[in-house]
CSV table of N, CA and C in Angstrom, one decimal:
chain,number,residue,atom,x,y,z
A,1,MET,N,13.2,17.2,1.5
A,1,MET,CA,13.3,15.8,1.1
A,1,MET,C,12.0,15.1,1.6
A,2,TYR,N,11.4,14.4,0.8
A,2,TYR,CA,10.2,13.7,1.1
A,2,TYR,C,10.5,12.4,1.8
A,3,ALA,N,9.7,12.1,2.8
A,3,ALA,CA,9.7,10.8,3.5
A,3,ALA,C,8.6,10.0,2.9
A,4,LYS,N,8.9,9.1,2.0
A,4,LYS,CA,7.9,8.3,1.3
A,4,LYS,C,7.9,6.9,1.9
A,5,VAL,N,6.7,6.4,1.9
A,5,VAL,CA,6.6,5.0,2.4
A,5,VAL,C,5.8,4.3,1.3
A,6,VAL,N,6.4,3.2,0.8
A,6,VAL,CA,5.7,2.4,-0.2
A,6,VAL,C,5.5,1.0,0.5
A,7,VAL,N,4.2,0.7,0.7
A,7,VAL,CA,3.9,-0.6,1.2
A,7,VAL,C,3.6,-1.5,0.0
A,8,ALA,N,4.4,-2.4,-0.3
A,8,ALA,CA,4.3,-3.2,-1.5
A,8,ALA,C,4.5,-4.7,-1.2
A,9,ALA,N,3.9,-5.5,-2.0
A,9,ALA,CA,4.1,-7.0,-1.8
A,9,ALA,C,5.3,-7.4,-2.6
A,10,LYS,N,6.5,-7.3,-2.0
A,10,LYS,CA,7.7,-7.7,-2.6
A,10,LYS,C,8.5,-8.5,-1.7
A,11,THR,N,9.3,-9.4,-2.2
A,11,THR,CA,10.2,-10.2,-1.3
A,11,THR,C,11.5,-9.4,-1.0
A,12,THR,N,12.4,-10.1,-0.3
A,12,THR,CA,13.7,-9.5,0.0
A,12,THR,C,14.8,-10.2,-0.8
A,13,SER,N,15.9,-9.5,-1.0
A,13,SER,CA,17.0,-10.1,-1.7
A,13,SER,C,18.3,-9.3,-1.3
A,14,ASP,N,19.4,-9.8,-1.7
A,14,ASP,CA,20.6,-9.0,-1.6
A,14,ASP,C,21.0,-8.4,-2.9
A,15,PRO,N,20.7,-7.1,-3.1
A,15,PRO,CA,20.9,-6.4,-4.4
A,15,PRO,C,22.4,-6.5,-4.9
A,16,GLU,N,23.3,-6.7,-3.9
A,16,GLU,CA,24.7,-6.8,-4.3
A,16,GLU,C,25.0,-8.1,-5.1
A,17,LYS,N,24.2,-9.0,-5.0
A,17,LYS,CA,24.4,-10.3,-5.7
A,17,LYS,C,23.8,-10.4,-7.1
A,18,LEU,N,23.2,-9.3,-7.6
A,18,LEU,CA,22.6,-9.3,-8.9
A,18,LEU,C,23.6,-9.1,-10.0
A,19,ALA,N,23.5,-9.8,-11.1
A,19,ALA,CA,24.4,-9.6,-12.2
A,19,ALA,C,24.4,-8.2,-12.8
A,20,SER,N,23.2,-7.7,-12.9
A,20,SER,CA,23.0,-6.3,-13.4
A,20,SER,C,22.1,-5.6,-12.5
A,21,PHE,N,22.3,-4.3,-12.4
A,21,PHE,CA,21.5,-3.4,-11.5
A,21,PHE,C,21.1,-2.2,-12.3
A,22,PRO,N,19.9,-1.7,-12.2
A,22,PRO,CA,18.8,-2.3,-11.4
A,22,PRO,C,18.1,-3.4,-12.2
A,23,PRO,N,17.4,-4.3,-11.5
A,23,PRO,CA,16.7,-5.4,-12.2
A,23,PRO,C,15.4,-4.8,-12.8
A,24,ASP,N,14.9,-5.6,-13.8
A,24,ASP,CA,13.6,-5.2,-14.3
A,24,ASP,C,12.6,-5.2,-13.2
A,25,PRO,N,11.8,-4.1,-13.0
A,25,PRO,CA,10.9,-4.0,-11.8
A,25,PRO,C,9.8,-5.0,-11.8
A,26,ASN,N,9.6,-5.7,-12.9
A,26,ASN,CA,8.6,-6.7,-13.0
A,26,ASN,C,9.2,-8.1,-12.8
A,27,SER,N,10.5,-8.2,-12.6
A,27,SER,CA,11.1,-9.5,-12.4
A,27,SER,C,11.1,-9.9,-10.9
A,28,SER,N,11.3,-11.2,-10.6
A,28,SER,CA,11.4,-11.6,-9.3
A,28,SER,C,12.7,-11.1,-8.6
A,29,GLN,N,13.6,-10.6,-9.3
A,29,GLN,CA,14.8,-10.0,-8.7
A,29,GLN,C,14.6,-8.6,-8.2
A,30,SER,N,13.5,-8.0,-8.6
A,30,SER,CA,13.1,-6.7,-8.0
A,30,SER,C,12.4,-6.9,-6.7
A,31,THR,N,13.1,-6.4,-5.6
A,31,THR,CA,12.6,-6.7,-4.3
A,31,THR,C,12.6,-5.4,-3.5
A,32,ILE,N,12.2,-5.4,-2.2
A,32,ILE,CA,12.2,-4.2,-1.4
A,32,ILE,C,13.6,-3.6,-1.3
A,33,ASN,N,14.6,-4.5,-1.2
A,33,ASN,CA,16.0,-4.1,-1.1
A,33,ASN,C,16.5,-3.5,-2.3
A,34,THR,N,16.2,-4.0,-3.5
A,34,THR,CA,16.7,-3.4,-4.7
A,34,THR,C,16.0,-2.0,-5.0
A,35,VAL,N,14.7,-1.9,-4.6
A,35,VAL,CA,14.1,-0.6,-4.8
A,35,VAL,C,14.7,0.4,-3.8
A,36,ALA,N,15.0,0.0,-2.6
A,36,ALA,CA,15.6,0.9,-1.7
A,36,ALA,C,17.0,1.3,-2.2
A,37,LYS,N,17.8,0.4,-2.7
A,37,LYS,CA,19.1,0.7,-3.2
A,37,LYS,C,19.0,1.7,-4.4
A,38,GLU,N,18.0,1.5,-5.3
A,38,GLU,CA,17.9,2.5,-6.4
A,38,GLU,C,17.6,3.9,-5.8
A,39,ILE,N,16.7,4.0,-4.9
A,39,ILE,CA,16.4,5.3,-4.3
A,39,ILE,C,17.6,5.9,-3.7
A,40,LEU,N,18.4,5.1,-2.9
A,40,LEU,CA,19.6,5.6,-2.3
A,40,LEU,C,20.6,6.1,-3.3
A,41,LEU,N,20.8,5.3,-4.4
A,41,LEU,CA,21.7,5.7,-5.5
A,41,LEU,C,21.3,7.0,-6.2
A,42,LEU,N,20.0,7.3,-6.2
A,42,LEU,CA,19.5,8.5,-6.8
A,42,LEU,C,19.5,9.7,-5.8
A,43,GLY,N,20.1,9.5,-4.6
A,43,GLY,CA,20.2,10.5,-3.6
A,43,GLY,C,19.0,10.7,-2.7
A,44,GLY,N,18.1,9.7,-2.7
A,44,GLY,CA,17.0,9.8,-1.8
A,44,GLY,C,17.3,9.0,-0.5
A,45,ASN,N,16.3,8.9,0.3
A,45,ASN,CA,16.4,8.2,1.6
A,45,ASN,C,15.4,7.1,1.5
A,46,ALA,N,15.8,5.9,1.9
A,46,ALA,CA,14.9,4.7,1.8
A,46,ALA,C,15.1,3.8,3.0
A,47,ILE,N,14.1,3.2,3.4
A,47,ILE,CA,14.1,2.1,4.4
A,47,ILE,C,13.5,0.9,3.8
A,48,ALA,N,14.2,-0.2,3.7
A,48,ALA,CA,13.7,-1.4,3.3
A,48,ALA,C,13.3,-2.3,4.5
A,49,MET,N,12.1,-2.6,4.6
A,49,MET,CA,11.6,-3.4,5.8
A,49,MET,C,10.5,-4.3,5.4
A,50,GLU,N,10.6,-5.6,5.8
A,50,GLU,CA,9.6,-6.5,5.6
A,50,GLU,C,8.4,-6.2,6.5
A,51,VAL,N,7.2,-6.1,5.9
A,51,VAL,CA,6.0,-5.8,6.7
A,51,VAL,C,4.9,-6.8,6.3
A,52,ASN,N,4.3,-7.4,7.2
A,52,ASN,CA,3.2,-8.3,7.0
A,52,ASN,C,1.9,-7.4,7.1
A,53,THR,N,1.4,-7.0,5.9
A,53,THR,CA,0.2,-6.1,6.0
A,53,THR,C,-1.0,-6.8,6.6
A,54,ARG,N,-1.0,-8.1,6.8
A,54,ARG,CA,-2.1,-8.8,7.5
A,54,ARG,C,-2.0,-8.7,9.0
A,55,SER,N,-1.0,-8.0,9.5
A,55,SER,CA,-0.8,-7.9,10.9
A,55,SER,C,-0.7,-6.4,11.2
A,56,SER,N,-1.6,-5.9,12.0
A,56,SER,CA,-1.6,-4.5,12.3
A,56,SER,C,-0.3,-4.2,13.2
A,57,GLU,N,0.1,-5.1,14.0
A,57,GLU,CA,1.3,-4.9,14.8
A,57,GLU,C,2.6,-4.7,13.9
A,58,SER,N,2.6,-5.5,12.8
A,58,SER,CA,3.7,-5.4,11.9
A,58,SER,C,3.7,-4.0,11.2
A,59,VAL,N,2.5,-3.6,10.8
A,59,VAL,CA,2.3,-2.3,10.1
A,59,VAL,C,2.7,-1.2,11.1
A,60,ASP,N,2.3,-1.3,12.3
A,60,ASP,CA,2.6,-0.3,13.3
A,60,ASP,C,4.1,-0.2,13.5
A,61,LYS,N,4.8,-1.3,13.5
A,61,LYS,CA,6.3,-1.2,13.6
A,61,LYS,C,6.9,-0.5,12.5
A,62,LEU,N,6.4,-0.6,11.3
A,62,LEU,CA,6.9,0.2,10.1
A,62,LEU,C,6.8,1.7,10.4
A,63,PHE,N,5.6,2.1,10.9
A,63,PHE,CA,5.4,3.6,11.1
A,63,PHE,C,6.2,4.1,12.3
A,64,VAL,N,6.4,3.2,13.3
A,64,VAL,CA,7.3,3.6,14.4
A,64,VAL,C,8.7,3.8,13.9
A,65,ARG,N,9.2,2.9,13.0
A,65,ARG,CA,10.5,3.1,12.4
A,65,ARG,C,10.6,4.3,11.6
A,66,ILE,N,9.6,4.6,10.8
A,66,ILE,CA,9.6,5.8,10.0
A,66,ILE,C,9.7,7.0,10.9
A,67,ALA,N,8.9,7.1,12.0
A,67,ALA,CA,8.9,8.2,12.9
A,67,ALA,C,10.3,8.3,13.5
A,68,THR,N,10.9,7.2,13.9
A,68,THR,CA,12.2,7.3,14.6
A,68,THR,C,13.3,7.7,13.6
A,69,GLU,N,13.4,7.1,12.4
A,69,GLU,CA,14.5,7.3,11.5
A,69,GLU,C,14.3,8.5,10.6
A,70,LEU,N,13.1,8.9,10.2
A,70,LEU,CA,12.8,10.0,9.3
A,70,LEU,C,12.1,11.1,10.0
A,71,GLY,N,11.3,10.9,11.0
A,71,GLY,CA,10.7,11.9,11.7
A,71,GLY,C,9.4,12.5,11.1
A,72,ARG,N,9.1,12.1,9.9
A,72,ARG,CA,8.0,12.6,9.2
A,72,ARG,C,7.5,11.7,8.1
A,73,LEU,N,6.3,12.0,7.6
A,73,LEU,CA,5.8,11.3,6.5
A,73,LEU,C,5.0,12.2,5.6
A,74,ASP,N,5.4,12.2,4.3
A,74,ASP,CA,4.7,13.1,3.3
A,74,ASP,C,3.8,12.3,2.4
A,75,VAL,N,4.2,11.1,2.0
A,75,VAL,CA,3.5,10.3,1.0
A,75,VAL,C,3.4,8.9,1.4
A,76,LEU,N,2.3,8.3,1.5
A,76,LEU,CA,2.1,6.9,1.7
A,76,LEU,C,1.5,6.3,0.4
A,77,VAL,N,2.2,5.3,-0.2
A,77,VAL,CA,1.7,4.6,-1.4
A,77,VAL,C,1.4,3.2,-0.9
A,78,TYR,N,0.1,2.8,-1.1
A,78,TYR,CA,-0.3,1.4,-0.7
A,78,TYR,C,-0.5,0.7,-2.0
A,79,ASN,N,0.5,-0.2,-2.3
A,79,ASN,CA,0.4,-1.0,-3.5
A,79,ASN,C,0.5,-2.5,-3.2
A,80,SER,N,0.2,-2.9,-2.0
A,80,SER,CA,0.2,-4.3,-1.6
A,80,SER,C,-1.1,-4.9,-2.1
A,81,GLY,N,-1.0,-6.1,-2.5
A,81,GLY,CA,-2.3,-6.8,-2.9
A,81,GLY,C,-2.1,-8.3,-3.1
A,82,ALA,N,-3.2,-9.0,-2.8
A,82,ALA,CA,-3.3,-10.4,-3.0
A,82,ALA,C,-4.3,-10.6,-4.1
A,83,ILE,N,-4.0,-11.5,-5.0
A,83,ILE,CA,-4.9,-11.6,-6.2
A,83,ILE,C,-5.3,-13.1,-6.4
A,84,TRP,N,-6.5,-13.3,-6.9
A,84,TRP,CA,-7.0,-14.6,-7.3
A,84,TRP,C,-8.2,-14.3,-8.1
A,85,TRP,N,-8.0,-14.4,-9.4
A,85,TRP,CA,-9.1,-14.1,-10.4
A,85,TRP,C,-9.8,-15.4,-10.7
A,86,SER,N,-10.9,-15.6,-10.1
A,86,SER,CA,-11.7,-16.8,-10.4
A,86,SER,C,-13.1,-16.5,-9.9
A,87,SER,N,-14.0,-17.4,-10.3
A,87,SER,CA,-15.4,-17.2,-9.9
A,87,SER,C,-15.5,-17.5,-8.4
A,88,VAL,N,-16.7,-17.1,-7.9
A,88,VAL,CA,-16.9,-17.4,-6.4
A,88,VAL,C,-16.9,-18.9,-6.2
A,89,ALA,N,-17.4,-19.7,-7.1
A,89,ALA,CA,-17.5,-21.1,-6.9
A,89,ALA,C,-16.1,-21.7,-6.9
A,90,LYS,N,-15.1,-21.1,-7.5
A,90,LYS,CA,-13.8,-21.6,-7.6
A,90,LYS,C,-12.8,-20.9,-6.7
A,91,THR,N,-13.3,-20.1,-5.8
A,91,THR,CA,-12.4,-19.3,-4.8
A,91,THR,C,-12.6,-19.9,-3.4
A,92,PRO,N,-11.6,-20.6,-2.9
A,92,PRO,CA,-11.8,-21.2,-1.6
A,92,PRO,C,-11.9,-20.0,-0.5
A,93,VAL,N,-12.5,-20.3,0.6
A,93,VAL,CA,-12.7,-19.3,1.6
A,93,VAL,C,-11.4,-18.8,2.1
A,94,LYS,N,-10.4,-19.7,2.3
A,94,LYS,CA,-9.1,-19.4,2.7
A,94,LYS,C,-8.4,-18.3,1.8
A,95,ARG,N,-8.6,-18.5,0.5
A,95,ARG,CA,-8.0,-17.5,-0.5
A,95,ARG,C,-8.8,-16.2,-0.4
A,96,PHE,N,-10.1,-16.2,-0.2
A,96,PHE,CA,-10.9,-15.0,-0.1
A,96,PHE,C,-10.5,-14.2,1.2
A,97,LYS,N,-10.3,-14.9,2.3
A,97,LYS,CA,-9.9,-14.2,3.5
A,97,LYS,C,-8.5,-13.6,3.3
A,98,LEU,N,-7.6,-14.3,2.7
A,98,LEU,CA,-6.3,-13.7,2.4
A,98,LEU,C,-6.4,-12.4,1.6
A,99,MET,N,-7.2,-12.4,0.6
A,99,MET,CA,-7.3,-11.2,-0.2
A,99,MET,C,-7.9,-10.0,0.6
A,100,GLN,N,-8.9,-10.3,1.5
A,100,GLN,CA,-9.4,-9.3,2.3
A,100,GLN,C,-8.4,-8.7,3.3
A,101,GLU,N,-7.7,-9.6,3.9
A,101,GLU,CA,-6.7,-9.2,4.9
A,101,GLU,C,-5.6,-8.4,4.3
A,102,VAL,N,-5.1,-8.7,3.1
A,102,VAL,CA,-4.0,-8.0,2.5
A,102,VAL,C,-4.6,-6.7,1.9
A,103,ASN,N,-5.6,-6.8,1.1
A,103,ASN,CA,-6.1,-5.7,0.3
A,103,ASN,C,-6.8,-4.6,1.2
A,104,ILE,N,-7.9,-4.9,1.8
A,104,ILE,CA,-8.6,-3.8,2.5
A,104,ILE,C,-8.2,-3.7,3.9
A,105,GLU,N,-8.0,-4.8,4.6
A,105,GLU,CA,-7.5,-4.6,6.0
A,105,GLU,C,-6.1,-4.1,6.1
A,106,GLY,N,-5.2,-4.5,5.3
A,106,GLY,CA,-3.9,-4.0,5.3
A,106,GLY,C,-3.8,-2.5,5.0
A,107,LEU,N,-4.6,-2.1,4.0
A,107,LEU,CA,-4.7,-0.6,3.7
A,107,LEU,C,-5.3,0.1,4.9
A,108,TYR,N,-6.3,-0.4,5.5
A,108,TYR,CA,-7.0,0.3,6.6
A,108,TYR,C,-6.0,0.5,7.8
A,109,SER,N,-5.2,-0.6,8.1
A,109,SER,CA,-4.3,-0.5,9.2
A,109,SER,C,-3.1,0.4,8.9
A,110,SER,N,-2.7,0.4,7.6
A,110,SER,CA,-1.6,1.3,7.2
A,110,SER,C,-2.1,2.8,7.3
A,111,ILE,N,-3.3,3.1,6.9
A,111,ILE,CA,-3.8,4.5,7.0
A,111,ILE,C,-3.9,4.9,8.4
A,112,GLN,N,-4.5,4.0,9.3
A,112,GLN,CA,-4.6,4.3,10.7
A,112,GLN,C,-3.2,4.6,11.3
A,113,ALA,N,-2.2,3.7,11.0
A,113,ALA,CA,-0.9,3.9,11.6
A,113,ALA,C,-0.2,5.1,11.1
A,114,SER,N,-0.6,5.7,9.9
A,114,SER,CA,0.1,6.9,9.3
A,114,SER,C,-0.4,8.1,10.0
A,115,PHE,N,-1.6,8.1,10.6
A,115,PHE,CA,-2.2,9.3,11.1
A,115,PHE,C,-1.3,10.1,12.1
A,116,PRO,N,-0.6,9.5,13.1
A,116,PRO,CA,0.2,10.3,14.0
A,116,PRO,C,1.3,11.1,13.2
A,117,LEU,N,1.9,10.4,12.2
A,117,LEU,CA,2.9,11.1,11.4
A,117,LEU,C,2.3,12.3,10.6
A,118,PHE,N,1.2,12.0,10.0
A,118,PHE,CA,0.6,13.1,9.2
A,118,PHE,C,0.2,14.3,10.1
A,119,GLU,N,-0.3,13.9,11.3
A,119,GLU,CA,-0.7,14.9,12.3
A,119,GLU,C,0.5,15.7,12.7
A,120,LYS,N,1.6,15.1,13.0
A,120,LYS,CA,2.9,15.7,13.4
A,120,LYS,C,3.3,16.7,12.3
A,121,GLY,N,3.0,16.4,11.0
A,121,GLY,CA,3.4,17.2,9.9
A,121,GLY,C,2.4,18.3,9.6
A,122,GLY,N,1.4,18.5,10.4
A,122,GLY,CA,0.4,19.5,10.2
A,122,GLY,C,-0.6,19.1,9.2
A,123,TRP,N,-0.8,17.8,9.0
A,123,TRP,CA,-1.8,17.3,8.1
A,123,TRP,C,-1.6,17.8,6.7
A,124,LYS,N,-0.3,17.7,6.2
A,124,LYS,CA,0.1,18.0,4.9
A,124,LYS,C,0.7,16.8,4.3
A,125,GLY,N,-0.1,16.1,3.5
A,125,GLY,CA,0.5,14.8,2.9
A,125,GLY,C,-0.4,14.2,1.9
A,126,ARG,N,0.0,13.1,1.4
A,126,ARG,CA,-0.7,12.4,0.3
A,126,ARG,C,-0.7,10.9,0.6
A,127,VAL,N,-1.8,10.3,0.2
A,127,VAL,CA,-2.0,8.9,0.3
A,127,VAL,C,-2.4,8.4,-1.1
A,128,ILE,N,-1.7,7.5,-1.7
A,128,ILE,CA,-2.0,7.0,-3.0
A,128,ILE,C,-2.2,5.5,-2.9
A,129,VAL,N,-3.4,5.0,-3.4
A,129,VAL,CA,-3.8,3.7,-3.2
A,129,VAL,C,-4.0,3.0,-4.6
A,130,VAL,N,-3.4,1.9,-4.8
A,130,VAL,CA,-3.7,1.2,-6.1
A,130,VAL,C,-5.0,0.4,-5.9
A,131,CYS,N,-6.1,0.9,-6.5
A,131,CYS,CA,-7.4,0.3,-6.4
A,131,CYS,C,-8.2,0.7,-7.6
A,132,PRO,N,-9.3,-0.1,-7.9
A,132,PRO,CA,-10.0,0.1,-9.2
A,132,PRO,C,-11.1,1.1,-9.1
A,133,PRO,N,-11.4,1.6,-10.3
A,133,PRO,CA,-12.7,2.3,-10.4
A,133,PRO,C,-13.8,1.3,-10.3
A,134,ILE,N,-14.9,1.7,-9.8
A,134,ILE,CA,-16.0,0.7,-9.6
A,134,ILE,C,-16.9,0.7,-10.9
A,135,TYR,N,-16.8,-0.4,-11.6
A,135,TYR,CA,-17.7,-0.6,-12.8
A,135,TYR,C,-18.0,-2.1,-12.9
A,136,SER,N,-19.1,-2.4,-13.5
A,136,SER,CA,-19.6,-3.8,-13.5
A,136,SER,C,-18.6,-4.8,-14.2
A,137,ARG,N,-17.9,-4.4,-15.2
A,137,ARG,CA,-17.0,-5.3,-16.0
A,137,ARG,C,-15.9,-5.8,-15.1
A,138,PHE,N,-15.5,-5.0,-14.1
A,138,PHE,CA,-14.5,-5.4,-13.2
A,138,PHE,C,-14.8,-6.7,-12.4
A,139,PHE,N,-16.1,-7.0,-12.2
A,139,PHE,CA,-16.5,-8.1,-11.3
A,139,PHE,C,-16.4,-9.4,-12.1
A,140,ARG,N,-16.5,-9.4,-13.4
A,140,ARG,CA,-16.6,-10.6,-14.2
A,140,ARG,C,-15.5,-11.6,-13.9
A,141,GLY,N,-15.8,-12.7,-13.4
A,141,GLY,CA,-14.8,-13.8,-13.2
A,141,GLY,C,-13.8,-13.5,-12.1
A,142,LYS,N,-14.1,-12.5,-11.3
A,142,LYS,CA,-13.1,-12.2,-10.2
A,142,LYS,C,-13.9,-11.5,-9.0
A,143,THR,N,-15.1,-11.9,-8.8
A,143,THR,CA,-15.9,-11.3,-7.8
A,143,THR,C,-15.2,-11.3,-6.4
A,144,ALA,N,-14.7,-12.4,-6.0
A,144,ALA,CA,-14.1,-12.5,-4.6
A,144,ALA,C,-12.9,-11.5,-4.5
A,145,TYR,N,-12.1,-11.4,-5.5
A,145,TYR,CA,-11.0,-10.4,-5.6
A,145,TYR,C,-11.6,-9.0,-5.5
A,146,ALA,N,-12.6,-8.8,-6.3
A,146,ALA,CA,-13.2,-7.4,-6.5
A,146,ALA,C,-13.8,-6.9,-5.1
A,147,VAL,N,-14.2,-7.8,-4.3
A,147,VAL,CA,-14.8,-7.4,-3.0
A,147,VAL,C,-13.8,-6.5,-2.2
A,148,GLY,N,-12.6,-7.0,-2.1
A,148,GLY,CA,-11.6,-6.3,-1.3
A,148,GLY,C,-11.1,-5.1,-2.1
A,149,LYS,N,-10.8,-5.2,-3.4
A,149,LYS,CA,-10.3,-4.1,-4.1
A,149,LYS,C,-11.3,-2.9,-4.2
A,150,VAL,N,-12.6,-3.2,-4.4
A,150,VAL,CA,-13.6,-2.2,-4.4
A,150,VAL,C,-13.7,-1.6,-3.0
A,151,GLY,N,-13.5,-2.4,-2.0
A,151,GLY,CA,-13.5,-1.9,-0.6
A,151,GLY,C,-12.4,-0.9,-0.4
A,152,MET,N,-11.3,-1.1,-1.1
A,152,MET,CA,-10.2,-0.1,-1.1
A,152,MET,C,-10.6,1.2,-1.7
A,153,SER,N,-11.4,1.1,-2.8
A,153,SER,CA,-11.9,2.3,-3.5
A,153,SER,C,-12.9,3.1,-2.6
A,154,VAL,N,-13.7,2.3,-1.9
A,154,VAL,CA,-14.7,2.9,-0.9
A,154,VAL,C,-13.9,3.7,0.2
A,155,LEU,N,-12.8,3.1,0.7
A,155,LEU,CA,-12.0,3.7,1.7
A,155,LEU,C,-11.4,5.0,1.2
A,156,VAL,N,-10.9,5.0,0.0
A,156,VAL,CA,-10.4,6.2,-0.6
A,156,VAL,C,-11.4,7.3,-0.7
A,157,LYS,N,-12.6,7.0,-1.2
A,157,LYS,CA,-13.6,8.0,-1.2
A,157,LYS,C,-14.1,8.5,0.1
A,158,GLY,N,-14.3,7.6,1.1
A,158,GLY,CA,-14.7,7.9,2.4
A,158,GLY,C,-13.7,8.8,3.2
A,159,LEU,N,-12.4,8.4,3.0
A,159,LEU,CA,-11.4,9.2,3.7
A,159,LEU,C,-11.3,10.6,3.1
A,160,SER,N,-11.4,10.7,1.8
A,160,SER,CA,-11.4,12.0,1.2
A,160,SER,C,-12.5,12.9,1.7
A,161,MET,N,-13.7,12.3,1.9
A,161,MET,CA,-14.8,13.0,2.4
A,161,MET,C,-14.6,13.4,3.9
A,162,ASP,N,-14.0,12.5,4.7
A,162,ASP,CA,-13.6,12.8,6.1
A,162,ASP,C,-12.7,14.1,6.1
A,163,TRP,N,-11.7,14.1,5.3
A,163,TRP,CA,-10.7,15.2,5.3
A,163,TRP,C,-11.3,16.5,4.9
A,164,ILE,N,-12.3,16.4,3.9
A,164,ILE,CA,-13.0,17.6,3.5
A,164,ILE,C,-13.8,18.1,4.7
A,165,ARG,N,-14.5,17.3,5.4
A,165,ARG,CA,-15.4,17.6,6.5
A,165,ARG,C,-14.5,18.2,7.7
A,166,GLU,N,-13.3,17.6,7.8
A,166,GLU,CA,-12.4,18.0,8.9
A,166,GLU,C,-11.5,19.2,8.6
A,167,ALA,N,-11.8,19.8,7.4
A,167,ALA,CA,-11.0,20.9,6.9
A,167,ALA,C,-9.5,20.6,6.8
A,168,LYS,N,-9.1,19.4,6.5
A,168,LYS,CA,-7.7,19.0,6.3
A,168,LYS,C,-7.4,19.2,4.8
A,169,THR,N,-7.3,20.5,4.4
A,169,THR,CA,-7.3,20.8,3.0
A,169,THR,C,-5.9,20.6,2.4
A,170,ASP,N,-4.9,20.3,3.2
A,170,ASP,CA,-3.6,20.0,2.7
A,170,ASP,C,-3.3,18.5,2.6
A,171,MET,N,-4.4,17.7,2.9
A,171,MET,CA,-4.3,16.2,2.7
A,171,MET,C,-5.0,15.8,1.5
A,172,ALA,N,-4.5,14.8,0.8
A,172,ALA,CA,-5.2,14.2,-0.3
A,172,ALA,C,-5.0,12.7,-0.4
A,173,ILE,N,-6.0,12.1,-0.9
A,173,ILE,CA,-5.9,10.6,-1.1
A,173,ILE,C,-6.4,10.4,-2.5
A,174,THR,N,-5.7,9.5,-3.2
A,174,THR,CA,-6.0,9.2,-4.6
A,174,THR,C,-6.0,7.7,-4.8
A,175,GLY,N,-7.0,7.2,-5.6
A,175,GLY,CA,-7.0,5.8,-6.0
A,175,GLY,C,-6.5,5.8,-7.4
A,176,ILE,N,-5.5,5.0,-7.8
A,176,ILE,CA,-5.1,4.9,-9.1
A,176,ILE,C,-5.2,3.4,-9.6
A,177,TRP,N,-5.4,3.2,-10.8
A,177,TRP,CA,-5.5,1.8,-11.3
A,177,TRP,C,-4.7,1.6,-12.5
């Protein structure tokens, strides 16, 4: 049984109060609790926990809980993201900082916090990151957003190279878009 961790920007709700289940995954009724319930109903193991990816302490608490309750980590999926598609001139500094904290810093702290669990598992695992390929069209009209998302792509490439150098041949990191 895989111990999967999905770090995603979703709210919380009571899935028992939904008129129909499961909700459309793109609706506001789809939350960390409804995703966890779906996984449990399918026979998997899930932990629904609010995590502020802007706080390394909050991220660390997630991985401590994973270690305590599941004892291992096989796959980390980072799908958290803050978005603001606008020109640099129309992107306030406060919004820019939010995107960097959630997108690149949240990913970095999640990866750092996952290392003890991957190490415990003999460095056999996967990290999947929702981040873009780097191409010029991506920057048009959304440069401030692209700064953090492309930073995520750089982290994917760099960590992949680290693991090759460190002979961690059973670890993989993938950026998907």
